[in-house]
Amino acid sequence: MEPTQLPFIPVIIIGGGFSGLIMGAQLKRKLSFEDYVIYERAPDIGGTWSANKYPGCGVDIPALFYSLSFAPNPDFNNFFPEQPEILAYIKATAAKFGVDKRTKLNTNWDGAVWQESTKTWTVRLSDTQTGETFTQECRVLISAKGALVNPNPCTIPGVESFAGPVVHTARWTPDLNLEGKDVVVIGNGCSAAQVVPAISSDAKTVHQFSRSPQFFLPRPNPALGPVAKWIFRYVPFVQSSIRALIFHIFEYTVGQMYLSDRGERHRRRWKALSDWYVERTAPEEYWDILKPKYLIGCKRRVFDPGYLASLKKENVSLTNEPITRIDETGVLTESGKHYPADVIVLATGFEMSSFNIDLVGRDGVTPKEHWAKFGGVEAYKSVACAPFPNFFFLYGPNSSTGHTSVIFAVESVVELVLKVVRPVIKGQVTDVAVKLEYEQEFSAVQQKALSERVWVDCKSWYRDPETGWNGTLYPWTMYTLWRQTRWPTMDAWAFGDKIKQD
């Protein structure tokens, strides 16, 4: 059956999370442009915050900073709110800027092909509920796909034989009842640190299996009561000043990422704080399991939401003994010990598959072919690759941060996209693409910078496990990103033919 041809639309945005919201809102605010559509594969907007609904799910960045600079929210109930509040904020902001009305849900992006003759993209789409397929032409195609959505699959032998539910934190269902159950939690990153204390009150037992230790830091979470909300709403500059202060505090922590004497001093201080906090808060029997041997900064630090204290509960236990097999009634470890389980919770992270895209650009080039020439995934300023005109990443290669709010990073790259795509959207030129020589130069400089950061010797999802290529993290400060995106090098961009104005 031939796909249904949808009417031409100037701009298609893929992804209805924070990135898609920011792009849609800024098109309206800064270019007075609303002739776009957002395609979201899930049944609701929100991206990461719609997919992740496990108990205890919340932000690890203060909400006054983990929110949009142009849409502050004075009504957060806590400094670090949980998932329902963040999702409600996303939905309210989408409604405020009309983004919700421009979003089509349950629609998957299957791929796109550049048409040189018309200077447009032919985009392939499918309905996730009916399987019906579509194609649609657009002038500008923007990928706002997130990263923390697709769970890592469980590869432990025997998992298929387990009699009870096996649920990843990103696939949590509200009908999952843990009351009086024996629960095994596999993993000990940010998700595990949130879910373990949240379920420990209901579950009969919680046995957690740690794969590698994390650096834990204290996370005070004061309530924001009526007085604070009134001040944020009515007293000028208070909320923005606190936001700026948080920004600068997190910027200070980037020093620990540098392989330098200054970076070493930073790491010693932060490690001392983490060790002190673990010894002050967690049972002594778990200290060796909880304290990492690798450099701080190799993985994202965990701001403790009550996890370490929950390890003192009689029904909670922690081990780093490897699991060898899952059977019908629980898990078996290397020593032969069997841990009974009614439910297995996987807090095992996510597939970093945002860049596994079916895209065909100029001269039939695919991203895989293009990136093979560099050694790994990359993009000029995280947003563009030369063979793909009028195509932009918002949460692209090397756009993640190891120390601060990704919302700030996405807002910054959206600023860059708006500046270079404006002539295309306004109908002044047919297309725009980054020049290959600028992309090559930027990639080389970026990889050199990454080789001088702690991640160069780390084993984490930041780096390709086979090649060591780091296509995930931005190696500089967010101030550097802000400056690069607000005053871009326009000579780096090749603009297509001018369009005659009537």
Short mmCIF file of C-alpha atoms in Angstrom, two decimals:
data_model
loop_
_atom_site.label_atom_id
_atom_site.label_comp_id
_atom_site.label_asym_id
_atom_site.label_seq_id
_atom_site.Cartn_x
_atom_site.Cartn_y
_atom_site.Cartn_z
CA MET A 1 0.00 0.00 0.00
CA GLU A 2 1.40 3.39 -1.02
CA PRO A 3 1.96 5.92 1.78
CA THR A 4 -0.49 8.80 2.03
CA GLN A 5 0.96 12.08 0.79
CA LEU A 6 0.41 14.88 3.30
CA PRO A 7 0.37 18.56 2.25
CA PHE A 8 3.66 20.48 2.12
CA ILE A 9 4.66 22.27 5.31
CA PRO A 10 7.69 24.56 5.66
CA VAL A 11 9.09 23.13 8.91
CA ILE A 12 8.89 19.68 10.49
CA ILE A 13 10.17 19.13 14.02
CA ILE A 14 10.70 15.58 15.29
CA GLY A 15 10.12 15.15 19.01
CA GLY A 16 7.64 16.64 21.48
CA GLY A 17 9.87 16.97 24.53
CA PHE A 18 11.68 20.01 25.87
CA SER A 19 13.75 20.47 22.69
CA GLY A 20 10.74 20.46 20.37
CA LEU A 21 8.89 22.77 22.73
CA ILE A 22 11.76 25.27 22.79
CA MET A 23 12.07 25.23 18.99
CA GLY A 24 8.36 25.72 18.40
CA ALA A 25 8.05 28.46 21.01
CA GLN A 26 11.09 30.35 19.73
CA LEU A 27 9.92 30.18 16.12
CA LYS A 28 6.82 32.02 17.28
CA ARG A 29 8.56 34.42 19.67
CA LYS A 30 11.56 35.38 17.56
CA LEU A 31 10.50 34.83 13.94
CA SER A 32 6.70 35.25 14.27
CA PHE A 33 6.45 31.90 12.49
CA GLU A 34 3.97 29.14 13.28
CA ASP A 35 3.70 27.17 10.03
CA TYR A 36 5.33 24.07 11.46
CA VAL A 37 4.33 20.67 12.80
CA ILE A 38 5.86 18.60 15.59
CA TYR A 39 5.66 14.82 15.28
CA GLU A 40 5.84 12.88 18.54
CA ARG A 41 5.81 9.09 18.58
CA ALA A 42 4.41 8.82 22.13
CA PRO A 43 0.74 9.31 23.04
CA ASP A 44 1.57 12.49 24.95
CA ILE A 45 3.99 15.40 24.79
CA GLY A 46 6.82 15.66 27.30
CA GLY A 47 9.56 13.41 25.91
CA THR A 48 11.72 12.11 28.76
CA TRP A 49 9.24 13.45 31.30
CA SER A 50 6.35 11.62 29.69
CA ALA A 51 8.25 8.34 29.26
CA ASN A 52 9.71 8.20 32.78
CA LYS A 53 7.00 7.87 35.42
CA TYR A 54 8.63 5.59 37.97
CA PRO A 55 8.22 6.34 41.70
CA GLY A 56 10.55 9.10 42.85
CA CYS A 57 11.36 10.30 39.32
CA GLY A 58 12.48 13.91 39.41
CA VAL A 59 15.05 16.48 38.34
CA ASP A 60 18.65 16.58 39.55
CA ILE A 61 18.99 20.26 38.61
CA PRO A 62 17.09 22.96 40.54
CA ALA A 63 13.85 23.65 38.69
CA LEU A 64 14.48 27.39 38.62
CA PHE A 65 17.31 26.53 36.22
CA TYR A 66 15.80 23.36 34.72
CA SER A 67 13.12 25.42 32.98
CA LEU A 68 12.91 27.82 30.06
CA SER A 69 14.53 31.23 30.45
CA PHE A 70 11.64 32.85 28.57
CA ALA A 71 8.92 30.97 30.49
CA PRO A 72 9.81 31.02 34.21
CA ASN A 73 7.52 29.17 36.57
CA PRO A 74 7.02 30.75 40.01
CA ASP A 75 4.83 27.88 41.20
CA PHE A 76 7.18 24.92 41.63
CA ASN A 77 6.52 23.30 45.02
CA ASN A 78 10.11 22.24 45.69
CA PHE A 79 13.61 23.22 44.66
CA PHE A 80 13.90 19.78 42.98
CA PRO A 81 10.35 18.87 41.89
CA GLU A 82 9.31 15.40 40.79
CA GLN A 83 8.17 14.22 37.37
CA PRO A 84 4.46 15.19 37.55
CA GLU A 85 5.34 18.86 38.16
CA ILE A 86 7.88 18.96 35.34
CA LEU A 87 5.43 17.34 32.92
CA ALA A 88 2.69 19.77 33.97
CA TYR A 89 5.10 22.66 33.35
CA ILE A 90 5.93 21.34 29.87
CA LYS A 91 2.24 21.04 29.00
CA ALA A 92 1.36 24.48 30.35
CA THR A 93 4.24 26.07 28.44
CA ALA A 94 3.30 24.23 25.25
CA ALA A 95 -0.25 25.58 25.58
CA LYS A 96 1.01 29.10 26.29
CA PHE A 97 2.93 29.25 22.99
CA GLY A 98 0.48 27.19 20.95
CA VAL A 99 2.96 24.36 20.52
CA ASP A 100 0.43 21.75 21.65
CA LYS A 101 -1.88 22.66 18.76
CA ARG A 102 0.99 22.15 16.30
CA THR A 103 1.90 18.70 17.68
CA LYS A 104 0.70 15.40 16.23
CA LEU A 105 1.04 12.45 18.61
CA ASN A 106 1.50 8.72 17.97
CA THR A 107 3.54 9.46 14.86
CA ASN A 108 6.97 7.97 14.28
CA TRP A 109 9.66 9.47 12.07
CA ASP A 110 10.91 6.69 9.81
CA GLY A 111 13.40 8.63 7.67
CA ALA A 112 13.93 11.43 5.18
CA VAL A 113 15.52 12.02 1.76
CA TRP A 114 16.86 15.33 0.46
CA GLN A 115 15.46 16.37 -2.92
CA GLU A 116 18.08 18.53 -4.63
CA SER A 117 15.74 19.55 -7.45
CA THR A 118 13.19 21.13 -5.10
CA LYS A 119 15.48 21.87 -2.14
CA THR A 120 13.11 20.05 0.18
CA TRP A 121 13.06 17.00 2.41
CA THR A 122 10.72 14.08 1.75
CA VAL A 123 9.91 12.83 5.24
CA ARG A 124 8.56 9.33 5.94
CA LEU A 125 6.17 8.93 8.86
CA SER A 126 4.01 6.20 10.35
CA ASP A 127 1.12 6.01 12.78
CA THR A 128 2.28 3.99 15.82
CA GLN A 129 -1.26 2.77 16.50
CA THR A 130 -2.56 1.83 13.05
CA GLY A 131 0.69 1.28 11.15
CA GLU A 132 -0.49 3.63 8.39
CA THR A 133 2.40 5.32 6.57
CA PHE A 134 2.74 8.86 5.24
CA THR A 135 5.14 11.09 3.37
CA GLN A 136 5.40 14.83 3.66
CA GLU A 137 7.56 17.48 2.01
CA CYS A 138 9.15 20.20 4.09
CA ARG A 139 11.74 22.90 3.59
CA VAL A 140 13.39 22.58 7.00
CA LEU A 141 13.72 19.38 9.05
CA ILE A 142 14.70 19.57 12.72
CA SER A 143 15.52 16.60 14.95
CA ALA A 144 14.51 17.27 18.54
CA LYS A 145 14.77 13.62 19.52
CA GLY A 146 15.79 13.06 23.12
CA ALA A 147 18.24 10.58 24.56
CA LEU A 148 16.70 9.29 27.80
CA VAL A 149 13.74 7.46 26.28
CA ASN A 150 14.74 4.06 24.83
CA PRO A 151 15.71 1.66 27.64
CA ASN A 152 18.79 -0.50 27.49
CA PRO A 153 17.57 -4.09 26.97
CA CYS A 154 18.18 -6.67 29.68
CA THR A 155 20.74 -9.20 28.43
CA ILE A 156 21.04 -11.31 31.59
CA PRO A 157 20.53 -15.00 30.71
CA GLY A 158 17.16 -16.41 31.73
CA VAL A 159 15.30 -13.12 31.96
CA GLU A 160 12.56 -14.49 29.73
CA SER A 161 11.87 -17.29 32.25
CA PHE A 162 11.07 -14.96 35.15
CA ALA A 163 7.48 -15.46 36.32
CA GLY A 164 6.81 -11.91 37.46
CA PRO A 165 7.02 -8.47 35.85
CA VAL A 166 10.37 -7.22 34.54
CA VAL A 167 10.01 -3.46 34.15
CA HIS A 168 12.49 -0.78 33.14
CA THR A 169 12.12 2.53 34.97
CA ALA A 170 11.33 4.19 31.61
CA ARG A 171 8.44 1.78 31.01
CA TRP A 172 6.80 1.99 34.41
CA THR A 173 3.05 1.43 34.49
CA PRO A 174 0.78 2.92 37.17
CA ASP A 175 -0.89 -0.43 37.84
CA LEU A 176 2.36 -2.05 39.03
CA ASN A 177 1.70 -2.93 42.67
CA LEU A 178 4.79 -3.48 44.83
CA GLU A 179 3.08 -3.66 48.20
CA GLY A 180 4.35 -6.64 50.16
CA LYS A 181 6.50 -7.81 47.24
CA ASP A 182 10.12 -8.92 47.03
CA VAL A 183 11.71 -6.48 44.56
CA VAL A 184 15.10 -6.71 42.87
CA VAL A 185 16.53 -3.45 41.47
CA ILE A 186 19.35 -3.78 38.94
CA GLY A 187 21.49 -0.66 38.50
CA ASN A 188 22.59 2.20 40.73
CA GLY A 189 22.65 5.41 38.69
CA CYS A 190 20.33 8.39 38.98
CA SER A 191 17.15 6.38 38.30
CA ALA A 192 17.99 3.72 40.87
CA ALA A 193 18.86 6.35 43.47
CA GLN A 194 15.37 7.78 43.02
CA VAL A 195 13.35 4.59 42.76
CA VAL A 196 14.88 2.62 45.67
CA PRO A 197 13.85 5.01 48.48
CA ALA A 198 10.49 5.63 46.81
CA ILE A 199 9.49 1.94 46.75
CA SER A 200 11.16 0.83 49.98
CA SER A 201 8.15 1.79 52.11
CA ASP A 202 5.74 -0.43 50.17
CA ALA A 203 7.90 -3.39 49.18
CA LYS A 204 8.52 -6.31 51.51
CA THR A 205 12.19 -6.34 50.49
CA VAL A 206 14.32 -4.37 48.07
CA HIS A 207 17.56 -6.04 46.94
CA GLN A 208 19.67 -3.71 44.81
CA PHE A 209 22.50 -4.83 42.53
CA SER A 210 25.17 -2.21 41.87
CA ARG A 211 27.19 -2.48 38.69
CA SER A 212 29.59 0.40 39.39
CA PRO A 213 29.71 2.99 42.16
CA GLN A 214 28.63 6.61 41.78
CA PHE A 215 29.70 9.89 43.33
CA PHE A 216 26.88 10.95 45.65
CA LEU A 217 26.42 14.52 46.81
CA PRO A 218 23.89 15.99 49.26
CA ARG A 219 20.71 17.45 47.81
CA PRO A 220 18.72 19.66 50.15
CA ASN A 221 15.22 20.02 48.72
CA PRO A 222 13.44 22.88 50.48
CA ALA A 223 9.75 23.39 49.90
CA LEU A 224 8.78 26.55 48.04
CA GLY A 225 5.76 27.80 49.94
CA PRO A 226 3.27 30.61 49.28
CA VAL A 227 5.69 33.37 50.32
CA ALA A 228 8.45 32.16 47.99
CA LYS A 229 5.97 31.77 45.13
CA TRP A 230 4.60 35.28 45.71
CA ILE A 231 8.12 36.72 45.67
CA PHE A 232 9.04 34.84 42.50
CA ARG A 233 5.88 36.07 40.80
CA TYR A 234 5.79 39.71 41.84
CA VAL A 235 9.26 40.88 42.93
CA PRO A 236 11.32 41.76 39.84
CA PHE A 237 14.56 39.91 39.13
CA VAL A 238 14.44 37.58 42.17
CA GLN A 239 13.76 34.41 40.21
CA SER A 240 16.12 35.37 37.38
CA SER A 241 18.86 36.27 39.89
CA ILE A 242 18.57 32.88 41.62
CA ARG A 243 18.65 31.23 38.20
CA ALA A 244 21.85 33.12 37.34
CA LEU A 245 23.41 32.14 40.67
CA ILE A 246 22.63 28.45 40.06
CA PHE A 247 24.11 28.74 36.56
CA HIS A 248 27.38 30.11 37.93
CA ILE A 249 27.58 27.51 40.70
CA PHE A 250 27.28 24.70 38.16
CA GLU A 251 29.74 26.44 35.84
CA TYR A 252 32.27 26.41 38.66
CA THR A 253 32.01 22.61 38.89
CA VAL A 254 33.16 22.16 35.28
CA GLY A 255 36.71 22.66 36.55
CA GLN A 256 36.76 19.07 37.79
CA MET A 257 36.56 17.83 34.18
CA TYR A 258 39.96 19.21 33.14
CA LEU A 259 43.12 17.06 33.19
CA SER A 260 45.21 19.77 34.79
CA ASP A 261 46.58 20.68 38.21
CA ARG A 262 43.58 22.93 38.74
CA GLY A 263 41.25 20.14 37.68
CA GLU A 264 42.96 17.72 40.07
CA ARG A 265 42.44 20.14 42.96
CA HIS A 266 38.76 20.41 42.02
CA ARG A 267 38.40 16.63 41.91
CA ARG A 268 40.06 16.14 45.29
CA ARG A 269 37.65 18.61 46.90
CA TRP A 270 34.56 17.07 45.31
CA LYS A 271 35.70 13.52 46.10
CA ALA A 272 36.31 14.49 49.71
CA LEU A 273 32.80 15.93 49.91
CA SER A 274 31.29 12.80 48.35
CA ASP A 275 33.23 10.43 50.63
CA TRP A 276 32.27 12.49 53.68
CA TYR A 277 28.62 12.43 52.67
CA VAL A 278 28.60 8.66 52.05
CA GLU A 279 30.26 7.95 55.41
CA ARG A 280 27.89 10.33 57.18
CA THR A 281 24.73 8.96 55.60
CA ALA A 282 25.10 5.32 54.45
CA PRO A 283 25.71 2.15 56.52
CA GLU A 284 29.41 1.39 56.92
CA GLU A 285 28.99 -2.09 55.44
CA TYR A 286 28.27 -0.47 52.04
CA TRP A 287 31.00 2.18 51.94
CA ASP A 288 33.33 0.16 49.73
CA ILE A 289 30.50 -0.52 47.26
CA LEU A 290 29.42 3.12 47.20
CA LYS A 291 32.81 4.85 46.80
CA PRO A 292 34.15 4.95 43.22
CA LYS A 293 37.79 4.34 42.34
CA TYR A 294 37.55 6.26 39.05
CA LEU A 295 37.93 10.03 38.63
CA ILE A 296 35.01 12.20 39.64
CA GLY A 297 33.44 13.62 36.49
CA CYS A 298 33.65 10.36 34.54
CA LYS A 299 29.95 9.90 35.18
CA ARG A 300 27.25 12.36 36.07
CA ARG A 301 27.21 12.87 39.84
CA VAL A 302 24.12 11.80 41.75
CA PHE A 303 22.43 14.36 43.97
CA ASP A 304 21.04 12.10 46.68
CA PRO A 305 17.23 12.20 47.01
CA GLY A 306 17.29 10.05 50.15
CA TYR A 307 18.85 6.94 48.65
CA LEU A 308 21.81 6.56 51.03
CA ALA A 309 19.59 6.92 54.10
CA SER A 310 17.19 4.29 52.71
CA LEU A 311 20.02 1.74 52.79
CA LYS A 312 19.66 1.76 56.59
CA LYS A 313 16.19 0.22 56.34
CA GLU A 314 15.97 -3.43 57.38
CA ASN A 315 14.16 -4.38 54.19
CA VAL A 316 16.75 -2.78 51.85
CA SER A 317 20.06 -4.39 50.87
CA LEU A 318 22.85 -3.54 48.43
CA THR A 319 25.41 -5.78 46.75
CA ASN A 320 27.85 -5.49 43.87
CA GLU A 321 28.05 -9.23 43.30
CA PRO A 322 27.50 -9.94 39.59
CA ILE A 323 24.23 -11.57 38.53
CA THR A 324 24.85 -14.70 36.48
CA ARG A 325 21.29 -15.70 35.71
CA ILE A 326 17.63 -14.92 36.25
CA ASP A 327 15.31 -17.84 36.91
CA GLU A 328 11.57 -18.15 37.42
CA THR A 329 11.62 -16.95 41.03
CA GLY A 330 14.53 -14.51 41.28
CA VAL A 331 18.18 -13.88 40.47
CA LEU A 332 21.31 -15.97 40.94
CA THR A 333 24.69 -14.42 41.69
CA GLU A 334 28.25 -15.47 40.99
CA SER A 335 28.61 -17.04 44.46
CA GLY A 336 25.49 -19.15 43.91
CA LYS A 337 23.25 -17.10 46.19
CA HIS A 338 19.62 -16.82 45.14
CA TYR A 339 17.66 -13.62 45.73
CA PRO A 340 13.88 -14.18 45.58
CA ALA A 341 11.89 -11.68 43.56
CA ASP A 342 8.27 -11.03 42.67
CA VAL A 343 9.25 -8.02 40.53
CA ILE A 344 12.51 -7.06 38.81
CA VAL A 345 13.13 -3.34 38.22
CA LEU A 346 15.73 -2.41 35.61
CA ALA A 347 17.44 0.91 36.32
CA THR A 348 20.01 0.16 33.64
CA GLY A 349 20.07 3.35 31.62
CA PHE A 350 19.22 4.14 28.05
CA GLU A 351 20.31 3.41 24.52
CA MET A 352 22.01 6.48 23.09
CA SER A 353 20.30 6.02 19.74
CA SER A 354 19.32 9.61 18.96
CA PHE A 355 21.71 9.62 16.01
CA ASN A 356 20.65 6.29 14.49
CA ILE A 357 18.58 8.06 11.86
CA ASP A 358 17.60 7.04 8.35
CA LEU A 359 18.65 10.17 6.51
CA VAL A 360 19.84 10.55 2.91
CA GLY A 361 21.42 13.87 2.07
CA ARG A 362 23.15 15.40 -0.93
CA ASP A 363 24.71 12.92 -3.36
CA GLY A 364 23.01 10.08 -1.50
CA VAL A 365 25.23 10.44 1.58
CA THR A 366 23.98 8.96 4.86
CA PRO A 367 25.02 10.06 8.36
CA LYS A 368 26.84 6.76 8.89
CA GLU A 369 28.92 7.32 5.75
CA HIS A 370 29.60 10.93 6.65
CA TRP A 371 30.63 10.18 10.23
CA ALA A 372 32.91 7.34 9.14
CA LYS A 373 35.21 10.00 7.67
CA PHE A 374 35.52 11.64 11.10
CA GLY A 375 35.77 8.55 13.30
CA GLY A 376 32.46 8.97 15.07
CA VAL A 377 29.28 11.02 15.38
CA GLU A 378 29.81 14.78 15.29
CA ALA A 379 28.21 17.97 14.07
CA TYR A 380 29.26 21.57 13.65
CA LYS A 381 28.37 23.32 16.92
CA SER A 382 26.28 20.18 17.65
CA VAL A 383 23.62 21.21 15.10
CA ALA A 384 24.59 20.54 11.47
CA CYS A 385 26.54 18.34 9.04
CA ALA A 386 27.59 19.48 5.56
CA PRO A 387 25.78 16.88 3.39
CA PHE A 388 22.41 17.62 5.00
CA PRO A 389 21.12 21.10 4.09
CA ASN A 390 18.18 22.52 6.02
CA PHE A 391 18.58 19.75 8.61
CA PHE A 392 19.43 20.54 12.22
CA PHE A 393 19.95 18.68 15.48
CA LEU A 394 18.75 20.28 18.71
CA TYR A 395 20.02 17.59 21.07
CA GLY A 396 22.78 16.59 18.71
CA PRO A 397 26.29 15.16 18.93
CA ASN A 398 28.33 16.61 21.80
CA SER A 399 25.44 18.66 23.14
CA SER A 400 25.09 16.87 26.49
CA THR A 401 26.62 18.37 29.59
CA GLY A 402 28.32 16.49 32.37
CA HIS A 403 27.74 19.19 34.94
CA THR A 404 24.68 21.37 34.35
CA SER A 405 21.22 21.81 32.82
CA VAL A 406 20.69 20.44 29.32
CA ILE A 407 17.80 22.91 28.96
CA PHE A 408 20.29 25.78 28.87
CA ALA A 409 22.31 23.94 26.20
CA VAL A 410 19.24 23.33 24.02
CA GLU A 411 18.11 26.95 24.31
CA SER A 412 21.57 27.99 23.16
CA VAL A 413 21.68 25.76 20.07
CA VAL A 414 18.13 26.82 19.16
CA GLU A 415 19.46 30.40 19.05
CA LEU A 416 22.06 29.30 16.52
CA VAL A 417 19.53 27.41 14.40
CA LEU A 418 17.20 30.42 14.33
CA LYS A 419 19.98 32.69 13.12
CA VAL A 420 21.09 30.49 10.23
CA VAL A 421 17.68 29.20 9.16
CA ARG A 422 15.91 32.56 9.23
CA PRO A 423 16.56 33.37 5.52
CA VAL A 424 15.15 29.97 4.54
CA ILE A 425 12.04 30.30 6.69
CA LYS A 426 11.47 33.86 5.47
CA GLY A 427 11.63 32.66 1.85
CA GLN A 428 14.80 34.59 1.00
CA VAL A 429 17.02 31.60 0.08
CA THR A 430 16.37 27.97 -0.80
CA ASP A 431 18.67 26.27 1.66
CA VAL A 432 21.56 26.52 4.08
CA ALA A 433 24.28 24.04 5.03
CA VAL A 434 27.44 24.23 7.07
CA LYS A 435 30.62 24.26 4.98
CA LEU A 436 32.57 21.02 5.23
CA GLU A 437 35.88 22.70 6.06
CA TYR A 438 34.33 24.47 9.06
CA GLU A 439 32.74 21.25 10.25
CA GLN A 440 36.07 19.42 9.96
CA GLU A 441 37.96 22.14 11.80
CA PHE A 442 35.39 22.33 14.60
CA SER A 443 35.35 18.54 15.01
CA ALA A 444 39.15 18.40 15.28
CA VAL A 445 39.25 21.18 17.87
CA GLN A 446 36.43 19.60 19.84
CA GLN A 447 37.98 16.13 19.93
CA LYS A 448 41.31 17.61 21.03
CA ALA A 449 39.53 19.38 23.87
CA LEU A 450 37.77 16.15 24.83
CA SER A 451 41.14 14.37 24.95
CA GLU A 452 42.14 16.82 27.68
CA ARG A 453 39.15 16.02 29.91
CA VAL A 454 38.60 13.25 32.45
CA TRP A 455 36.29 11.36 30.09
CA VAL A 456 39.21 10.27 27.88
CA ASP A 457 39.93 7.27 30.14
CA CYS A 458 36.43 6.66 31.47
CA LYS A 459 34.21 3.68 30.88
CA SER A 460 30.75 5.18 30.59
CA TRP A 461 27.95 5.73 28.11
CA TYR A 462 29.63 9.01 27.17
CA ARG A 463 32.12 7.16 24.93
CA ASP A 464 31.80 4.54 22.19
CA PRO A 465 32.79 1.25 23.89
CA GLU A 466 34.67 0.05 20.80
CA THR A 467 36.44 3.17 19.50
CA GLY A 468 36.47 5.45 22.54
CA TRP A 469 35.02 8.28 20.43
CA ASN A 470 33.14 10.82 22.52
CA GLY A 471 30.17 12.03 20.51
CA THR A 472 28.11 12.83 23.59
CA LEU A 473 29.61 15.59 25.71
CA TYR A 474 30.34 19.24 25.12
CA PRO A 475 33.92 19.85 26.33
CA TRP A 476 33.69 23.52 27.30
CA THR A 477 31.66 25.67 29.65
CA MET A 478 28.06 26.63 29.00
CA TYR A 479 29.18 30.24 28.88
CA THR A 480 31.34 29.29 25.89
CA LEU A 481 28.34 27.63 24.22
CA TRP A 482 26.17 30.67 24.93
CA ARG A 483 28.75 32.97 23.35
CA GLN A 484 29.33 30.70 20.33
CA THR A 485 25.63 30.45 19.54
CA ARG A 486 24.69 34.08 20.01
CA TRP A 487 27.52 35.42 17.89
CA PRO A 488 28.00 32.65 15.32
CA THR A 489 30.52 32.60 12.50
CA MET A 490 28.17 33.22 9.58
CA ASP A 491 31.00 32.56 7.08
CA ALA A 492 30.75 28.92 8.16
CA TRP A 493 27.41 28.60 6.38
CA ALA A 494 26.73 28.19 2.67
CA PHE A 495 23.41 29.73 1.66
CA GLY A 496 21.60 28.52 -1.45
CA ASP A 497 20.07 30.45 -4.31
CA LYS A 498 18.19 33.62 -3.53
CA ILE A 499 14.46 33.49 -4.09
CA LYS A 500 12.95 36.36 -6.02
CA GLN A 501 10.48 38.30 -3.94
CA ASP A 502 7.17 39.29 -5.53
#
